[in-house]
PDB file of C-alpha atoms in Angstrom:
ATOM      1  CA  VAL H 227      36.292   6.314  57.606  1.00  0.00           C
ATOM      2  CA  THR H 228      39.691   7.722  56.348  1.00  0.00           C
ATOM      3  CA  ASP H 229      40.250   4.367  54.602  1.00  0.00           C
ATOM      4  CA  LYS H 230      36.870   4.203  52.988  1.00  0.00           C
ATOM      5  CA  PHE H 231      36.900   8.154  52.010  1.00  0.00           C
ATOM      6  CA  THR H 232      40.547   7.404  50.654  1.00  0.00           C
ATOM      7  CA  GLU H 233      39.023   4.346  48.261  1.00  0.00           C
ATOM      8  CA  SER H 234      36.066   6.294  47.249  1.00  0.00           C
ATOM      9  CA  MET H 235      38.325   8.870  45.772  1.00  0.00           C
ATOM     10  CA  TYR H 236      40.584   6.208  44.414  1.00  0.00           C
ATOM     11  CA  VAL H 237      37.773   4.715  42.590  1.00  0.00           C
ATOM     12  CA  LEU H 238      35.987   8.090  41.677  1.00  0.00           C
ATOM     13  CA  ALA H 239      39.929   9.400  40.502  1.00  0.00           C
ATOM     14  CA  ASN H 240      40.223   5.838  38.303  1.00  0.00           C
ATOM     15  CA  GLU H 241      36.352   5.687  37.026  1.00  0.00           C
ATOM     16  CA  PRO H 242      36.944   8.389  33.938  1.00  0.00           C
ATOM     17  CA  SER H 243      40.249   6.434  33.059  1.00  0.00           C
ATOM     18  CA  VAL H 244      38.612   3.177  32.920  1.00  0.00           C
ATOM     19  CA  ALA H 245      35.819   4.294  30.969  1.00  0.00           C
ATOM     20  CA  LEU H 246      37.997   5.896  28.323  1.00  0.00           C
ATOM     21  CA  TYR H 247      40.040   2.563  28.242  1.00  0.00           C
ATOM     22  CA  ARG H 248      36.802   0.936  27.520  1.00  0.00           C
ATOM     23  CA  LEU H 249      35.983   3.167  24.758  1.00  0.00           C
ATOM     24  CA  GLN H 250      39.208   2.885  23.292  1.00  0.00           C
ATOM     25  CA  GLU H 251      39.288  -0.818  23.566  1.00  0.00           C
ATOM     26  CA  HIS H 252      35.579  -0.992  21.920  1.00  0.00           C
ATOM     27  CA  VAL H 253      36.934   1.493  18.898  1.00  0.00           C
ATOM     28  CA  ARG H 254      39.946  -0.473  18.493  1.00  0.00           C
ATOM     29  CA  ARG H 255      37.894  -3.430  17.866  1.00  0.00           C
ATOM     30  CA  SER H 256      34.972  -2.007  15.492  1.00  0.00           C
ATOM     31  CA  LEU H 257      36.783   0.506  13.785  1.00  0.00           C
ATOM     32  CA  PRO H 258      38.230  -2.326  11.056  1.00  0.00           C
ATOM     33  CA  GLU H 259      34.633  -3.492  10.549  1.00  0.00           C
ATOM     34  CA  LEU H 260      33.300   0.075  10.498  1.00  0.00           C
ATOM     35  CA  ALA H 261      36.056   1.001   8.005  1.00  0.00           C
ATOM     36  CA  GLN H 262      35.291  -2.144   5.845  1.00  0.00           C
ATOM     37  CA  HIS H 263      31.549  -1.169   5.733  1.00  0.00           C
ATOM     38  CA  LYS H 264      32.608   2.252   4.199  1.00  0.00           C
ATOM     39  CA  SER H 265      34.535   0.864   1.856  1.00  0.00           C
ATOM     40  CA  ASP H 266      31.564  -1.344   0.579  1.00  0.00           C
ATOM     41  CA  MET H 267      29.339   1.368   0.774  1.00  0.00           C
ATOM     42  CA  GLN H 268      31.400   3.655  -1.299  1.00  0.00           C
ATOM     43  CA  THR H 269      31.961   0.583  -3.884  1.00  0.00           C
ATOM     44  CA  TRP H 270      28.133  -0.116  -3.793  1.00  0.00           C
ATOM     45  CA  GLU H 271      27.392   3.541  -4.507  1.00  0.00           C
ATOM     46  CA  GLU H 272      29.708   4.092  -7.253  1.00  0.00           C
ATOM     47  CA  GLN H 273      27.791   0.706  -9.011  1.00  0.00           C
ATOM     48  CA  SER H 274      24.183   2.307  -8.606  1.00  0.00           C
ATOM     49  CA  GLN H 275      25.453   5.404  -9.907  1.00  0.00           C
ATOM     50  CA  GLY H 276      26.678   3.330 -12.970  1.00  0.00           C
ATOM     51  CA  ALA H 277      23.407   1.593 -13.233  1.00  0.00           C
ATOM     52  CA  ILE H 278      21.250   4.926 -12.494  1.00  0.00           C
ATOM     53  CA  TYR H 279      23.719   6.750 -15.345  1.00  0.00           C
ATOM     54  CA  THR H 280      22.369   3.206 -17.838  1.00  0.00           C
ATOM     55  CA  VAL H 281      18.729   3.455 -16.899  1.00  0.00           C
ATOM     56  CA  GLU H 282      18.582   7.463 -17.588  1.00  0.00           C
ATOM     57  CA  TYR H 283      20.545   6.683 -20.713  1.00  0.00           C
ATOM     58  CA  ALA H 284      18.140   3.589 -22.057  1.00  0.00           C
ATOM     59  CA  CYS H 285      14.994   6.220 -20.969  1.00  0.00           C
ATOM     60  CA  SER H 286      16.476   8.727 -23.113  1.00  0.00           C
ATOM     61  CA  ALA H 287      16.993   6.507 -26.058  1.00  0.00           C
ATOM     62  CA  ILE H 288      13.419   5.142 -25.552  1.00  0.00           C
ATOM     63  CA  LYS H 289      12.000   8.838 -25.398  1.00  0.00           C
ATOM     64  CA  ASN H 290      13.887   9.568 -28.476  1.00  0.00           C
ATOM     65  CA  MET H 291      12.572   6.439 -30.044  1.00  0.00           C
ATOM     66  CA  THR H 292       8.750   7.585 -29.315  1.00  0.00           C
ATOM     67  CA  ASP H 293       9.587  11.076 -30.594  1.00  0.00           C
ATOM     68  CA  SER H 294      10.980   9.690 -33.779  1.00  0.00           C
ATOM     69  CA  SER H 295       7.284   7.872 -34.573  1.00  0.00           C
ATOM     70  CA  VAL H 296       6.122  10.634 -36.411  1.00  0.00           C
ATOM     71  CA  TYR H 297       9.125  10.377 -38.758  1.00  0.00           C
ATOM     72  CA  PHE H 298       8.327   6.589 -39.154  1.00  0.00           C
ATOM     73  CA  LYS H 299       4.956   7.210 -39.948  1.00  0.00           C
ATOM     74  CA  SER H 300       5.746   9.972 -42.620  1.00  0.00           C
ATOM     75  CA  ILE H 301       8.495   7.448 -44.230  1.00  0.00           C
ATOM     76  CA  ASP H 302       5.616   4.665 -44.247  1.00  0.00           C
ATOM     77  CA  GLY H 303       3.284   6.908 -45.842  1.00  0.00           C
ATOM     78  CA  LEU H 304       6.142   7.790 -48.079  1.00  0.00           C
ATOM     79  CA  LEU H 305       7.223   4.364 -49.162  1.00  0.00           C
ATOM     80  CA  LYS H 306       3.447   3.459 -49.967  1.00  0.00           C
ATOM     81  CA  HIS H 307       2.888   6.291 -52.249  1.00  0.00           C
ATOM     82  CA  ALA H 308       6.513   5.182 -53.869  1.00  0.00           C
ATOM     83  CA  ILE H 309       4.720   1.570 -54.148  1.00  0.00           C
ATOM     84  CA  ALA H 310       1.843   2.930 -55.656  1.00  0.00           C
ATOM     85  CA  LEU H 311       3.373   5.361 -58.268  1.00  0.00           C
ATOM     86  CA  LYS H 312       5.685   2.191 -59.249  1.00  0.00           C
ATOM     87  CA  ASP H 313       2.586  -0.202 -59.634  1.00  0.00           C
ATOM     88  CA  GLN H 314       1.254   2.787 -61.818  1.00  0.00           C
ATOM     89  CA  LEU H 315       3.991   3.011 -64.205  1.00  0.00           C
ATOM     90  CA  ASN H 316       4.212  -0.736 -64.011  1.00  0.00           C
ATOM     91  CA  ALA H 317       0.568  -0.955 -65.193  1.00  0.00           C
ATOM     92  CA  ALA H 318       0.975   1.659 -67.860  1.00  0.00           C
ATOM     93  CA  GLN H 319       4.161  -0.137 -69.415  1.00  0.00           C
ATOM     94  CA  GLY H 320       2.355  -3.415 -69.117  1.00  0.00           C
TER      95      GLY H 320
END
């Protein structure tokens, strides 16, 4: 009984240290890969932030272009009016 009790106490006493050793072993093996994944994610985040900025800038430019359609219509009307006046002048001189 004493031998079995001593053996049980030895196993119980060493069980946490074995578990901690296994955890340490797992962390040591998986940590470099996790660090690489973190680095990759940071790089992808920077690239996506740059792409988002580019898209937002392009959307802003397109919005400004659509807002300026009023000015283009006004310019078109003024050019047509100027051409008509030029034609009248040419007709009066001819």
